[in-house]
Short mmCIF file of C-alpha atoms in Angstrom, two decimals:
data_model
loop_
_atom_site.label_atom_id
_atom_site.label_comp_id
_atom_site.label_asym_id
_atom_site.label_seq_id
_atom_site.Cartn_x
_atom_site.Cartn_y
_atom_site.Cartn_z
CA UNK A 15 11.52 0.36 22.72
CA UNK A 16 11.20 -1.09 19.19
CA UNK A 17 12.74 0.93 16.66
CA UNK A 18 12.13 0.38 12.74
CA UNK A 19 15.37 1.27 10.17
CA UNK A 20 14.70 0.99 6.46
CA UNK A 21 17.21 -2.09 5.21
CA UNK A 22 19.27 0.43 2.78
CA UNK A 23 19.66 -1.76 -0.54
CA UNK A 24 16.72 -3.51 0.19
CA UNK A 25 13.47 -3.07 -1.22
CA UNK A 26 11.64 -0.03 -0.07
CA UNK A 27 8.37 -2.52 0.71
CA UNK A 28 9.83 -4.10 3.33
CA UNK A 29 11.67 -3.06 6.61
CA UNK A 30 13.73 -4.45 9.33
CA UNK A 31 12.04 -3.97 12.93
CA UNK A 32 14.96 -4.29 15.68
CA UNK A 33 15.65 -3.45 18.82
CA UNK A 34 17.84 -0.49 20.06
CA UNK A 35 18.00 0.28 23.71
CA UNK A 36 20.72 3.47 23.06
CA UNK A 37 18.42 4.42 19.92
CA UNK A 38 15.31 4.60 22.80
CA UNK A 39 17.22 6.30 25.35
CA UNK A 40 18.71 9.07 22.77
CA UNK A 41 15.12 9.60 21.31
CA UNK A 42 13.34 10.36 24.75
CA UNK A 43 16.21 12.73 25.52
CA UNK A 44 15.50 14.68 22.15
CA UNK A 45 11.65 14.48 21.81
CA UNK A 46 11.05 17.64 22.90
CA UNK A 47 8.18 19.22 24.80
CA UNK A 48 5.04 20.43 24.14
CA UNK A 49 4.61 24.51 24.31
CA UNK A 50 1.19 24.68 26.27
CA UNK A 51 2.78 21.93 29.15
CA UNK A 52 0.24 19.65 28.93
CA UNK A 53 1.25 15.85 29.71
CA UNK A 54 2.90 14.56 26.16
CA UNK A 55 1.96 11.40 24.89
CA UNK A 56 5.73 11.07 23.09
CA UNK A 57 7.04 12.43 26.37
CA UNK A 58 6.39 9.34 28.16
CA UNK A 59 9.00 6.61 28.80
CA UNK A 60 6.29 4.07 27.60
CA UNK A 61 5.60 5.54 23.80
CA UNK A 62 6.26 2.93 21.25
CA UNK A 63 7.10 2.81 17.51
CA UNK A 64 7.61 0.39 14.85
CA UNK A 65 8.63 3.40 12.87
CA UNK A 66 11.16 5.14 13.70
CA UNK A 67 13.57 5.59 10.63
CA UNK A 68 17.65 6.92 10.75
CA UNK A 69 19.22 8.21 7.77
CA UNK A 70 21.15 5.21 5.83
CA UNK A 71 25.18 5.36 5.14
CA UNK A 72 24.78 5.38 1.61
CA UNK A 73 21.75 7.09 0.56
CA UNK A 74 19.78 6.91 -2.62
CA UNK A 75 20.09 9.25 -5.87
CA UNK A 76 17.23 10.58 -7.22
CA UNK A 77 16.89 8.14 -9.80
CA UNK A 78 17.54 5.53 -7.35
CA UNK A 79 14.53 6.81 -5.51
CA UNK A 80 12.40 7.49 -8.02
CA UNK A 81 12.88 3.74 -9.47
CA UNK A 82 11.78 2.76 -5.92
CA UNK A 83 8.52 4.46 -6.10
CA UNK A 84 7.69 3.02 -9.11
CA UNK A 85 8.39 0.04 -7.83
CA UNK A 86 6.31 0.11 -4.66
CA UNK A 87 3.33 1.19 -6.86
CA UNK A 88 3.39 -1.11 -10.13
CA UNK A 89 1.84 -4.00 -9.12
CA UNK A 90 -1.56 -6.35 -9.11
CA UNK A 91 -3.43 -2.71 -8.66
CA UNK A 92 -2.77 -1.51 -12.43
CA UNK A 93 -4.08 -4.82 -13.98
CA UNK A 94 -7.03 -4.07 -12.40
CA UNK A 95 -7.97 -0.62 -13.98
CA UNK A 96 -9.72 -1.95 -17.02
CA UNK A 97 -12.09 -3.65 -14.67
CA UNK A 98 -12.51 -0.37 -12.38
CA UNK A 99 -13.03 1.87 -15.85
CA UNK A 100 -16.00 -0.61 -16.67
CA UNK A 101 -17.40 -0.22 -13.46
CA UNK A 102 -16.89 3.96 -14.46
CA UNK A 103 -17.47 4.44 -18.23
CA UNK A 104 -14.60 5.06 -20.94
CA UNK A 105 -15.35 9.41 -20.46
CA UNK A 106 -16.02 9.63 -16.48
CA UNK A 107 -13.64 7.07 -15.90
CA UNK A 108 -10.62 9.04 -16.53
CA UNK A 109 -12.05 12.18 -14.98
CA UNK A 110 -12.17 10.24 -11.62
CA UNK A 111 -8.94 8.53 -11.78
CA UNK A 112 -7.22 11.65 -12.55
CA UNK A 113 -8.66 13.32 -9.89
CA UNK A 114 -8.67 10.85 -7.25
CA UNK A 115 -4.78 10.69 -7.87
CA UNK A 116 -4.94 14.13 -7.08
CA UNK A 117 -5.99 13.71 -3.95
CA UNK A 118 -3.82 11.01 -2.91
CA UNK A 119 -0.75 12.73 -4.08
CA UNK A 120 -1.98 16.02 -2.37
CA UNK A 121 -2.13 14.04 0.88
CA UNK A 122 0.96 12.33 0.21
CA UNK A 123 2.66 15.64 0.41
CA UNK A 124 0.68 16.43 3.14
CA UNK A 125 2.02 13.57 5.23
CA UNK A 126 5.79 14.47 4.61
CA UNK A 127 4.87 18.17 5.10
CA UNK A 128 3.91 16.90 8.81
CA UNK A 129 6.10 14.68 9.58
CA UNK A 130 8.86 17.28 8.92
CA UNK A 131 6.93 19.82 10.79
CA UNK A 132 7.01 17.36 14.06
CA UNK A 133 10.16 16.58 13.56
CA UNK A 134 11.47 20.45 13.67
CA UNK A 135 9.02 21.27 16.28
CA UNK A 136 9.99 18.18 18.64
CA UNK A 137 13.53 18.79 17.77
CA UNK A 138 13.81 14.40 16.78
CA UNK A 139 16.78 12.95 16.25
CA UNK A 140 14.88 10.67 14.15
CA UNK A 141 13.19 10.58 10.76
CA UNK A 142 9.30 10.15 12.14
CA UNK A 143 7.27 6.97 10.23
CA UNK A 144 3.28 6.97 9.45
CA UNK A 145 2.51 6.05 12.66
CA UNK A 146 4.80 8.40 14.26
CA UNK A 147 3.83 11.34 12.25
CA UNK A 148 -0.15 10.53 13.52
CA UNK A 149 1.21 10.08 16.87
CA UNK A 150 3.20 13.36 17.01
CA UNK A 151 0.30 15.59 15.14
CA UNK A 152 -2.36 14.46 16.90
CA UNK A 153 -1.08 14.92 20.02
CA UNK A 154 0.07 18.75 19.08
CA UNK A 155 -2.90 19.64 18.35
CA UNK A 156 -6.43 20.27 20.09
CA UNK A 157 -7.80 18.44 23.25
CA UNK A 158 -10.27 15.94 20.59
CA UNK A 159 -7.01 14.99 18.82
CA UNK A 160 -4.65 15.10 21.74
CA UNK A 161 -6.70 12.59 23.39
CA UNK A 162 -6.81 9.89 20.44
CA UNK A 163 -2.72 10.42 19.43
CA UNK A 164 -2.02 6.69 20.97
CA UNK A 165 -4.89 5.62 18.95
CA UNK A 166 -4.18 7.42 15.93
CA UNK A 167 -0.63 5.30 15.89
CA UNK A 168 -2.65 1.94 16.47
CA UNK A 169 -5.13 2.37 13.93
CA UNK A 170 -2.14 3.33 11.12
CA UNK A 171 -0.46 0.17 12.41
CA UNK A 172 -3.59 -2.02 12.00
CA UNK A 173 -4.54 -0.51 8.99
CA UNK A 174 -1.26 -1.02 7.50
CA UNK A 175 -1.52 -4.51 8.47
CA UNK A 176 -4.52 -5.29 7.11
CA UNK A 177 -4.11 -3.65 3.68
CA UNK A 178 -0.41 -5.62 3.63
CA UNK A 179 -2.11 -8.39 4.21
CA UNK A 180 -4.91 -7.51 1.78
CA UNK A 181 -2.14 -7.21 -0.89
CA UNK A 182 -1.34 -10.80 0.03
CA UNK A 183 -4.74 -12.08 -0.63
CA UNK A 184 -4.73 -10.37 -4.21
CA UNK A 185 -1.51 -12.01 -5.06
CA UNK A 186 -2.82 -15.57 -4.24
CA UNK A 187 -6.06 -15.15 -6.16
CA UNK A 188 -3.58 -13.92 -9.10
CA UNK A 189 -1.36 -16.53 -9.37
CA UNK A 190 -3.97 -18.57 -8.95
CA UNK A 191 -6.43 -17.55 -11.59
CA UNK A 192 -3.52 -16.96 -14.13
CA UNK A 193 -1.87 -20.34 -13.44
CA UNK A 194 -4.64 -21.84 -14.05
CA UNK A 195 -5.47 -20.31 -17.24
CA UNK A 196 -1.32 -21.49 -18.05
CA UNK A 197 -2.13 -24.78 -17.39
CA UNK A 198 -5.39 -25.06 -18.80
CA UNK A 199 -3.68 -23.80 -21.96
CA UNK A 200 -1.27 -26.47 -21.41
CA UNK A 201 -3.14 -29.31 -21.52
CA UNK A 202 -3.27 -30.10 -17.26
CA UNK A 203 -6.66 -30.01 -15.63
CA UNK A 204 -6.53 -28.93 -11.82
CA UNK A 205 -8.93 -28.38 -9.77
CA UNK A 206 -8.29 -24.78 -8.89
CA UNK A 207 -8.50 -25.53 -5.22
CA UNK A 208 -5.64 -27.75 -5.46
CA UNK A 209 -3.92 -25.36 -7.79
CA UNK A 210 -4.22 -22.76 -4.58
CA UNK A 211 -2.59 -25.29 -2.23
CA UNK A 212 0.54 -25.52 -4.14
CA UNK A 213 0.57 -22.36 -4.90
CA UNK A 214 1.05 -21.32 -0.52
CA UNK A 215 3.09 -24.03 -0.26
CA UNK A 216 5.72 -21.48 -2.41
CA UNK A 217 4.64 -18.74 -0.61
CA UNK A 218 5.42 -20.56 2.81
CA UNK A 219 8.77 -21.13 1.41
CA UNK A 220 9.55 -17.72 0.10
CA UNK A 221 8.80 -16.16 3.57
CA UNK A 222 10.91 -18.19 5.84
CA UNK A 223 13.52 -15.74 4.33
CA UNK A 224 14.08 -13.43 7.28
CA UNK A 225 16.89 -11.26 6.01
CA UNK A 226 15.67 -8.69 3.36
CA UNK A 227 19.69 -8.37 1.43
CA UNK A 228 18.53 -12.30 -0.15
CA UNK A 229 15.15 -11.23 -0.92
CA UNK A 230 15.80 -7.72 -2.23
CA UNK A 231 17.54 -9.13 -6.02
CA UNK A 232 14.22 -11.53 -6.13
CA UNK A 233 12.53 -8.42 -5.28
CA UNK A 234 13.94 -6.13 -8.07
CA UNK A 235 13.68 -9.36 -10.96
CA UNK A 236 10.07 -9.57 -9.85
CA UNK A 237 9.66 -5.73 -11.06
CA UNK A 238 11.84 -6.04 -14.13
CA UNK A 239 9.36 -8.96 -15.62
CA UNK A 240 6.21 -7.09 -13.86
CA UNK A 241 7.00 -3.68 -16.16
CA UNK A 242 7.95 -6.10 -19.16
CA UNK A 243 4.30 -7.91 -18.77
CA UNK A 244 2.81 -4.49 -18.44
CA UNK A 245 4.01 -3.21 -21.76
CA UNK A 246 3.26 -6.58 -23.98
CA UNK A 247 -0.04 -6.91 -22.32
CA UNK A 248 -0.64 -3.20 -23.40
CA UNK A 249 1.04 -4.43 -27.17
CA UNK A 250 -1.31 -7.32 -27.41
CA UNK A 251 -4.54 -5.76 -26.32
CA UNK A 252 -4.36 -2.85 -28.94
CA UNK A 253 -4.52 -5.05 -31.36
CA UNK A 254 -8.54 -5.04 -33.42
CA UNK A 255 -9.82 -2.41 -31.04
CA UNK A 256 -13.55 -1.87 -31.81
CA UNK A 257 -14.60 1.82 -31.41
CA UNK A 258 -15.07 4.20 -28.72
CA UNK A 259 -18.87 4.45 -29.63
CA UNK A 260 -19.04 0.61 -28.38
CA UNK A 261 -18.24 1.29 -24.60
CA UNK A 262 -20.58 3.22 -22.10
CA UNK A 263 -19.65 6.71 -21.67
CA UNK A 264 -20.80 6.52 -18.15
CA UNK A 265 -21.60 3.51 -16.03
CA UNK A 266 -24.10 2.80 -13.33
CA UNK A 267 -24.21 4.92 -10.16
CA UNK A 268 -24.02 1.59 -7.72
CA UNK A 269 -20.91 0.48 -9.54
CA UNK A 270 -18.70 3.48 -8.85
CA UNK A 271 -17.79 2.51 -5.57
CA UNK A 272 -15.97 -0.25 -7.05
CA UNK A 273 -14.22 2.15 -9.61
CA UNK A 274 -13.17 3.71 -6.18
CA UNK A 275 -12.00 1.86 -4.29
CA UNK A 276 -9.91 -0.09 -7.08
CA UNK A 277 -8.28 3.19 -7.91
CA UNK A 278 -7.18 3.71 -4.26
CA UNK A 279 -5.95 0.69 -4.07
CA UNK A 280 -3.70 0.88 -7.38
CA UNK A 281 -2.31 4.28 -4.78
CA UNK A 282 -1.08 1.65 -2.89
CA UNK A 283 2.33 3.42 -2.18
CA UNK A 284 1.39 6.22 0.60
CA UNK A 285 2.76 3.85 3.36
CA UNK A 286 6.22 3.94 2.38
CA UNK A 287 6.23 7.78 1.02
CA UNK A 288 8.44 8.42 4.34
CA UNK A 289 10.92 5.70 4.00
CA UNK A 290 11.97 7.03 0.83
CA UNK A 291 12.03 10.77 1.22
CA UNK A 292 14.01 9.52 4.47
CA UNK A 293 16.58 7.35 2.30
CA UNK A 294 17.03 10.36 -0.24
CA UNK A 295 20.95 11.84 -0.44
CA UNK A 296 18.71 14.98 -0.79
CA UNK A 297 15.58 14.84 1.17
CA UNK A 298 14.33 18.13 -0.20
CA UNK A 299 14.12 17.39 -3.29
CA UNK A 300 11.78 14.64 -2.84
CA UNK A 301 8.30 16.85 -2.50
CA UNK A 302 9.67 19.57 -5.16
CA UNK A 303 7.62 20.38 -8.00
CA UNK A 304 9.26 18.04 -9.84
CA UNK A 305 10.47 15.81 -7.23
CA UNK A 306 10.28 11.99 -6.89
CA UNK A 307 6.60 12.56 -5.60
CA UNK A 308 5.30 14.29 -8.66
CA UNK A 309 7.31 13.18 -10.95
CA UNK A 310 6.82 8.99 -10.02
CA UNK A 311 2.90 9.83 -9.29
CA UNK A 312 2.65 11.09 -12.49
CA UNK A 313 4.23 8.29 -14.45
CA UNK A 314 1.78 5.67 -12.26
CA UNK A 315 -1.50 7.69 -13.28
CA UNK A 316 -0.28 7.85 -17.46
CA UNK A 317 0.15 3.95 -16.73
CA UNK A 318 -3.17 3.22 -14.65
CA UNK A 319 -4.87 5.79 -17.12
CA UNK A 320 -3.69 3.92 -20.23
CA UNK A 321 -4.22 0.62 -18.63
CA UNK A 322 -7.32 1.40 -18.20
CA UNK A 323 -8.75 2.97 -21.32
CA UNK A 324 -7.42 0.02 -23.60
CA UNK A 325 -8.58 -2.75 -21.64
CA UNK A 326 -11.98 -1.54 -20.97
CA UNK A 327 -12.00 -0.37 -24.90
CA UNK A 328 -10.46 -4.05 -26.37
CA UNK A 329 -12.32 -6.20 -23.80
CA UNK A 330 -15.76 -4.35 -22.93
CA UNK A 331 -18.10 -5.68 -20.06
CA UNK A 332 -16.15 -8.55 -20.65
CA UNK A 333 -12.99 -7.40 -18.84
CA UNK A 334 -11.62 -9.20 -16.14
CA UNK A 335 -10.31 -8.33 -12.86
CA UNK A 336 -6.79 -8.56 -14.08
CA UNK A 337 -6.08 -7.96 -17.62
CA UNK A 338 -3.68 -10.75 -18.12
CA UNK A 339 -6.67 -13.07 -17.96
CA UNK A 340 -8.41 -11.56 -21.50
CA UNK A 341 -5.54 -11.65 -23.01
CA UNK A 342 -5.85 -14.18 -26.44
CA UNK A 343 -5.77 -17.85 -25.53
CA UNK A 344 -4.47 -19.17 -28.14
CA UNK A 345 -1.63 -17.25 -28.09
CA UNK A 346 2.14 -18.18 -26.94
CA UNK A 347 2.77 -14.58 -26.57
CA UNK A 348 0.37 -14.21 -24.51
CA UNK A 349 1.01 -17.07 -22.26
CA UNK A 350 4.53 -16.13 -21.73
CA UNK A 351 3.12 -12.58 -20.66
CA UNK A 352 0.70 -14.54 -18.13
CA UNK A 353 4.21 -16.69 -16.93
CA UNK A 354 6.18 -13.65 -16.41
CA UNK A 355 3.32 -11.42 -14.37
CA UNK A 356 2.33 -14.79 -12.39
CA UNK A 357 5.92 -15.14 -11.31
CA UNK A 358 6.29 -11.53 -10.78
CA UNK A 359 3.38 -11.84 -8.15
CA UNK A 360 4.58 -14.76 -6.63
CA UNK A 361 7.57 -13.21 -5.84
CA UNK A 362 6.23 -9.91 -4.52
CA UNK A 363 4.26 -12.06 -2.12
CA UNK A 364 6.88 -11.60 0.63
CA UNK A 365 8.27 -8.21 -0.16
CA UNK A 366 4.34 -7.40 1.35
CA UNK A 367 4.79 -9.71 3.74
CA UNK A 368 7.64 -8.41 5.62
CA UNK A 369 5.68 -5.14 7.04
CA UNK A 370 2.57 -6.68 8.65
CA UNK A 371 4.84 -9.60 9.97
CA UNK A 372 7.13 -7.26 11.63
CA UNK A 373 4.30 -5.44 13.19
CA UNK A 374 2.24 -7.88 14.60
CA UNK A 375 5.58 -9.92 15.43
CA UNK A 376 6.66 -6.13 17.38
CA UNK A 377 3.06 -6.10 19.53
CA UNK A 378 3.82 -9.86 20.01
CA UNK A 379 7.35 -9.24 21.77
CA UNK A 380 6.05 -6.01 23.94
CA UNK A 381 3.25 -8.47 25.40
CA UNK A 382 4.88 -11.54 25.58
CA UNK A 383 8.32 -11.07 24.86
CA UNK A 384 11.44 -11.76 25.50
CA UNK A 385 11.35 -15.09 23.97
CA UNK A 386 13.83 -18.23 24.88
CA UNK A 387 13.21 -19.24 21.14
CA UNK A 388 12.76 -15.95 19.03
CA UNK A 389 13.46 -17.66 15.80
CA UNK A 390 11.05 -20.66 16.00
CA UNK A 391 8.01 -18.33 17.11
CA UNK A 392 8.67 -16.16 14.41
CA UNK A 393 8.43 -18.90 12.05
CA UNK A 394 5.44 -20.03 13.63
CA UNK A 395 3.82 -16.13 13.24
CA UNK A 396 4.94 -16.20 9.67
CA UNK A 397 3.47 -19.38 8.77
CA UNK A 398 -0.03 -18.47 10.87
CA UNK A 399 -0.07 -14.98 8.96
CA UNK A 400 0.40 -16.43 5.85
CA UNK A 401 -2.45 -19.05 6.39
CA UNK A 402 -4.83 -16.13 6.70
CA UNK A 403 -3.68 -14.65 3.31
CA UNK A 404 -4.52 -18.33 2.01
CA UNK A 405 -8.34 -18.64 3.53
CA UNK A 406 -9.32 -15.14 3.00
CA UNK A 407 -7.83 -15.79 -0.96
CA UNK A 408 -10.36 -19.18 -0.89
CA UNK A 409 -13.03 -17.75 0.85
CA UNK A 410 -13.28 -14.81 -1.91
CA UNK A 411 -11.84 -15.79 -4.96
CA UNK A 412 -13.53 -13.15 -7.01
CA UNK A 413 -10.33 -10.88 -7.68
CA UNK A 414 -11.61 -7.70 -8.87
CA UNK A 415 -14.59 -7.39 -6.15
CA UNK A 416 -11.26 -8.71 -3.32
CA UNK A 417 -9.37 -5.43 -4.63
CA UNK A 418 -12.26 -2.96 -4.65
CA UNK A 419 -12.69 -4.33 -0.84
CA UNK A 420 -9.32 -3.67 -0.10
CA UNK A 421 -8.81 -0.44 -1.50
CA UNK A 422 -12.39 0.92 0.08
CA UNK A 423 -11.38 -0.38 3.72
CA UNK A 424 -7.60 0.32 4.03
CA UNK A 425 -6.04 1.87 1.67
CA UNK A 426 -8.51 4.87 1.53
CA UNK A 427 -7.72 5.30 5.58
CA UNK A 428 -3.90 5.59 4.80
CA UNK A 429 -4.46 7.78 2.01
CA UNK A 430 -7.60 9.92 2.68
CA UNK A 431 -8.11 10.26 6.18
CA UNK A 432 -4.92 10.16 8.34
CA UNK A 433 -2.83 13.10 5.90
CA UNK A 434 -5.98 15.42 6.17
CA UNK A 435 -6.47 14.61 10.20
CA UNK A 436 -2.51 15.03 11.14
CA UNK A 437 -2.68 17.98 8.94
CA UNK A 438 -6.11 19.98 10.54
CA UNK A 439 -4.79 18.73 14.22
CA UNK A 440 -1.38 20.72 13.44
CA UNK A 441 -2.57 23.93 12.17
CA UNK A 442 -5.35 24.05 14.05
CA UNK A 443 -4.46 25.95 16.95
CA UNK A 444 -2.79 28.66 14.95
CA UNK A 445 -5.53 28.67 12.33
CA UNK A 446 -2.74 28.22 9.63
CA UNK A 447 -4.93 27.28 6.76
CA UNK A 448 -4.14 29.44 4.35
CA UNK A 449 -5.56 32.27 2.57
CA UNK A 450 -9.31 32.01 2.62
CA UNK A 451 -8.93 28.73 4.80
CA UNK A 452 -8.07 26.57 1.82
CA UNK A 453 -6.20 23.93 3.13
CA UNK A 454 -9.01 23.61 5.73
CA UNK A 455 -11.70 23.43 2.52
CA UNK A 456 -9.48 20.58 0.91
CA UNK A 457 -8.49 18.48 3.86
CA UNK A 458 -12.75 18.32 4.67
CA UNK A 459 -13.44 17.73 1.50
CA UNK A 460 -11.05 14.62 1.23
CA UNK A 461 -12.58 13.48 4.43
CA UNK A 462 -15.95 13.59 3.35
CA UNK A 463 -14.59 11.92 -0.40
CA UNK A 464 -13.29 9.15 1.56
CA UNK A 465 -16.29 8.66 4.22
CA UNK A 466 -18.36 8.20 1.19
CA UNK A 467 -15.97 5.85 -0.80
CA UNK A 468 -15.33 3.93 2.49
CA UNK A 469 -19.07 3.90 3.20
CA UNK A 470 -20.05 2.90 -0.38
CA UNK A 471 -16.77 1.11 -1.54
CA UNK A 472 -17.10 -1.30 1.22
CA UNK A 473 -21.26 -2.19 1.33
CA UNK A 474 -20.97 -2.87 -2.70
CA UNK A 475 -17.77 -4.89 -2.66
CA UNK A 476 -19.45 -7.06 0.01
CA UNK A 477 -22.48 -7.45 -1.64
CA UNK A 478 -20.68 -8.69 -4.97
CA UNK A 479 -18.83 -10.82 -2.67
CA UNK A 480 -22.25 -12.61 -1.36
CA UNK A 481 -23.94 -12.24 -4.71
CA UNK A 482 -20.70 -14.42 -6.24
CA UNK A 483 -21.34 -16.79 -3.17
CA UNK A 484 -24.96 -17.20 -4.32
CA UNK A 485 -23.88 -18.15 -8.07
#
């Protein structure tokens, strides 16, 4: 059985998948058994997990964890919020992002609330992952959940994957587009294609680093420069800001899907809320009132809020899918800014990497596995992977429509269905919801939210995709 441990000192993006025969055998003996008898999915000898999390040797401070959440959420996501409040209006904008991070941060809590409740009930001598937690909660609760828990891990793990992956794609198209505004600026004329090309053949190169300890200080320089970028882009673009009365209050109705879906995307941290609470010296402090949760959610909405208000105020319709590309051309300030983010990307690239690789490479080795020649077909699943970032980053270049996708299709999933599903399948049976059936009221109506920005977010990102096909 596969087991996942966080790499402690590593960045909290990216885990280690290995293999742990005792770590198996002590887990089924602890799993614990469901009180109504009924045949367990986690009781069988065949359950799998990519992860299943044990508590480091030197755990993280709260600072230390709270600087870890900020880094798993600052990234292309907030450049894109001038582009999502255009697509809102400068006044309903800000009511929806505020409220939308409500929800995500709600179901955040959710998830940890769960997978702390399995673990107690099951009696684990593990720290249960996303796909665990579905796992364990679905199958605890009634026969319509208990029937899909093996499916509710697989679809966590695929839509991990694909909004890792996803993440990929936006980091190509960014380099990309800002490069070429850097050389442009410059005085070198590529052909943006080209510009693409050598742009993977870095990526290829960064991710042939399998061990996370030499990628984790490239990892933690690419946030330092990221943050610094953030706060000169914000510098330069409130310079000459025309007045409030010059924006639309309130945008079109067929472009808010694309607000919502980039806003759930720039949420893009839900997958690793576990890892960290697990990681904590103090655990319990980590979904306090003013724990890491609250307290690091709060300082990404101020930042996606302001982000967003300036650069749809300075720029207008105008505004592009990331800021960095309105900011003044003829600027050297500016340019550095654009150097600085680009790299910062760049070197994300295979922080993101790391989790879809290791779970595709984990279904590889249960199929096909044991292999003669581990290392080489890893490389080979790396480089393939990584090709599919590249095509799907050519095939749709248009960056702020390739987020809004994103965001619509996987990220709302993580965020906005599977916390509300585990959390209905646990209580369900005891009709725990709360006085007045609250919790039942709010986990439906953040189903229904995210049906309808799936629904909407995904049909209008992939008609702007044709439409920029057509032009």
């Amino acid at each position: 059985m596969d087991k996942a441990m966080v790499h402690h000192g590593a960045d909290n993006k990216a885990m280690v998948w290995e293999s742990s025969d005792k770590l198996a055998a002590d887990s089924r003996l602890n799993l614990g058994k469901v009180e109504d008898h009924r045949p367990s999915v986690v009781d069988l000898p065949t359950v799998e997990s990519v992860g299943h999390m044990q508590r480091p040797k030197y755990p993280t401070t709260y600072i230390e964890t709270l600087e870890n959440h900020l880094k798993s959420n600052i990234a292309s996501g907030m450049f894109a919020m001038g582009d999502a409040f255009k697509n809102a209006g400068l006044l309903l904008a800000p009511i929806l992002t505020v409220f939308l991070g409500c929800l995500c941060v709600f179901n955040q809590h959710t998830l940890v609330n769960c997978a702390n409740k399995m673990r107690e009930k099951r009696k684990l001598n593990y720290y249960p992952n996303f796909d665990d937690t579905v796992e364990l909660s679905f199958d605890a609760g009634p026969p319509l959940f208990h029937r899909h828990a093996k499916h509710g891990r697989f679809a966590v793990n695929f839509f991990v994957t694909v909004a890792q992956l996803g993440f990929c794609c936006v980091y190509i198209v960014f380099v990309t587009s800002t490069s070429q505004q850097i050389l442009h600026y410059f005085g070198y004329n590529m052909e943006i294609h080209l510009n693409m090309v050598i742009t993977q053949v870095f990526i290829t190169i960064t991710i042939l680093i399998r061990n996370l300890k030499y990628v984790a200080p490239v990892s933690l320089f690419a946030t330092v420069i990221t943050v610094v970028g953030i706060a000169l882009t914000l510098y330069i673009s409130t310079e000459d800001i025309p007045p409030i009365a010059d924006r639309r209050a309130v945008a079109s109705l067929n472009q808010l899907p694309l607000f919502f879906g980039t806003v759930v995307y720039a949420y893009e941290g839900i997958s690793l809320v576990l890892p960290l609470q697990t990681e904590m010296k103090n655990p319990e402090k980590f979904s306090t009132p003013l724990g890491v949760l609250n307290v690091g959610n709060l300082i990404v909405t101020i930042l996606l809020l302001s982000i967003g208000f300036i650069g749809y105020l300075k720029y207008g319709e105008a505004v592009e899918g990331s800021l960095t590309l309105n900011l003044p051309y003829e600027s050297i300030l500016s340019q550095c800014v654009k150097i600085a983010i680009a790299i910062g990307m760049l070197l994300t690239y295979p922080i993101m990497f790391y989790v879809p690789n290791a779970v595709v490479w984990s279904v590889i080795v249960k199929r096909w596995g044991p292999f003669k020649k581990k290392i080489l077909y890893e490389y080979i699943l790396r480089i393939l992977l990584s090709l599919i970032t590249f095509v799907l980053a050519e095939v749709i270049p248009n960056l702020s429509v390739f987020i809004s996708l994103v965001g619509a299709v996987s990220s709302t999933a993580l965020a906005l269905v599977f916390p509300p599903l585990c959390d209905l399948s646990i209580r369900w049976k005891d009709q725990d919801f709360g006085t007045l059936g609250w919790r039942k009221a709010v986990d439906f109506i953040t189903l229904v939210v995210a049906m309808f920005g799936f629904c909407t977010g995904t049909y209008y990102s992939l008609v702007e995709i044709v439409n920029s096909f057509k032009n």
